Amino acid sequence: MWQTYRQLSDELMDKPAERDIYLQKALYLSEFLVSKLIEEKEHWRSQSSDSAKVEEDSGVSDPEYIPIFKPEPDYPTAALKRGIEGYAILQFDVTEEGKVENPVVLESKPADIFDSSAIRAASKFKFKPKILNGEPVRVSDGKNRITYKLEEE
């Protein structure tokens, strides 16, 4: 795969606009593949774990940008030990590079239990940014809900 990338990149050396588009697509593809591998790893990890499950509700996400990488948040140890379930709804900005900035908790139940875990996870999210007139643009007020649920034995 790397050789194909280098060959195409070299062939497009005299066409910077086409090369940039190709490189951006290659980056998105690479990030997509990594996210799928991580999802697979998490799937198998969740199959072997009987302690807790963290779910993402994509129904809150803004369709103007596409998630590429969303690591599973850690289930807070205190909540796990006490059998506490809940959720956190986050708001954040998605930069032109697809990174998350300024994550804040809009709502959480129970209050303050899952906030830190959710913010740490959101800070690691990666998105394909919104494209407007062929250029990536910042999206403010992105939202995501993370549900923390104990698995039944």
PDB file of C-alpha atoms in Angstrom, residues 10 19 21 26 30 40 51 69 71 76 80 88 90 92 94 100 109 114 142 144 151:
ATOM      1  CA  ASP A  10       5.365  11.049  -7.381  1.00  0.00           C
ATOM      2  CA  ARG A  19      -1.856  15.671  -5.311  1.00  0.00           C
ATOM      3  CA  ILE A  21      -6.795  15.881  -3.002  1.00  0.00           C
ATOM      4  CA  ALA A  26      -5.342   8.684   1.391  1.00  0.00           C
ATOM      5  CA  SER A  30      -5.924   5.376   6.478  1.00  0.00           C
ATOM      6  CA  GLU A  40     -12.924  -4.711  15.800  1.00  0.00           C
ATOM      7  CA  SER A  51     -17.944  -5.770  33.697  1.00  0.00           C
ATOM      8  CA  PHE A  69     -12.059   7.601  15.209  1.00  0.00           C
ATOM      9  CA  PRO A  71     -12.118   5.584  21.215  1.00  0.00           C
ATOM     10  CA  PRO A  76     -15.017   5.244  35.866  1.00  0.00           C
ATOM     11  CA  LEU A  80     -18.245   0.499  38.165  1.00  0.00           C
ATOM     12  CA  ALA A  88     -22.970  12.340  29.284  1.00  0.00           C
ATOM     13  CA  LEU A  90     -20.992  16.635  25.135  1.00  0.00           C
ATOM     14  CA  PHE A  92     -17.450  20.550  21.086  1.00  0.00           C
ATOM     15  CA  VAL A  94     -14.599  20.126  15.100  1.00  0.00           C
ATOM     16  CA  VAL A 100     -12.056  18.104  18.663  1.00  0.00           C
ATOM     17  CA  LYS A 109     -26.766  11.779  34.769  1.00  0.00           C
ATOM     18  CA  PHE A 114     -18.978  10.387  33.927  1.00  0.00           C
ATOM     19  CA  GLY A 142     -20.983  19.476  17.612  1.00  0.00           C
ATOM     20  CA  ASN A 144     -22.242  13.485  21.073  1.00  0.00           C
ATOM     21  CA  GLU A 151     -23.531  -5.483  31.356  1.00  0.00           C
TER      22      GLU A 151
END
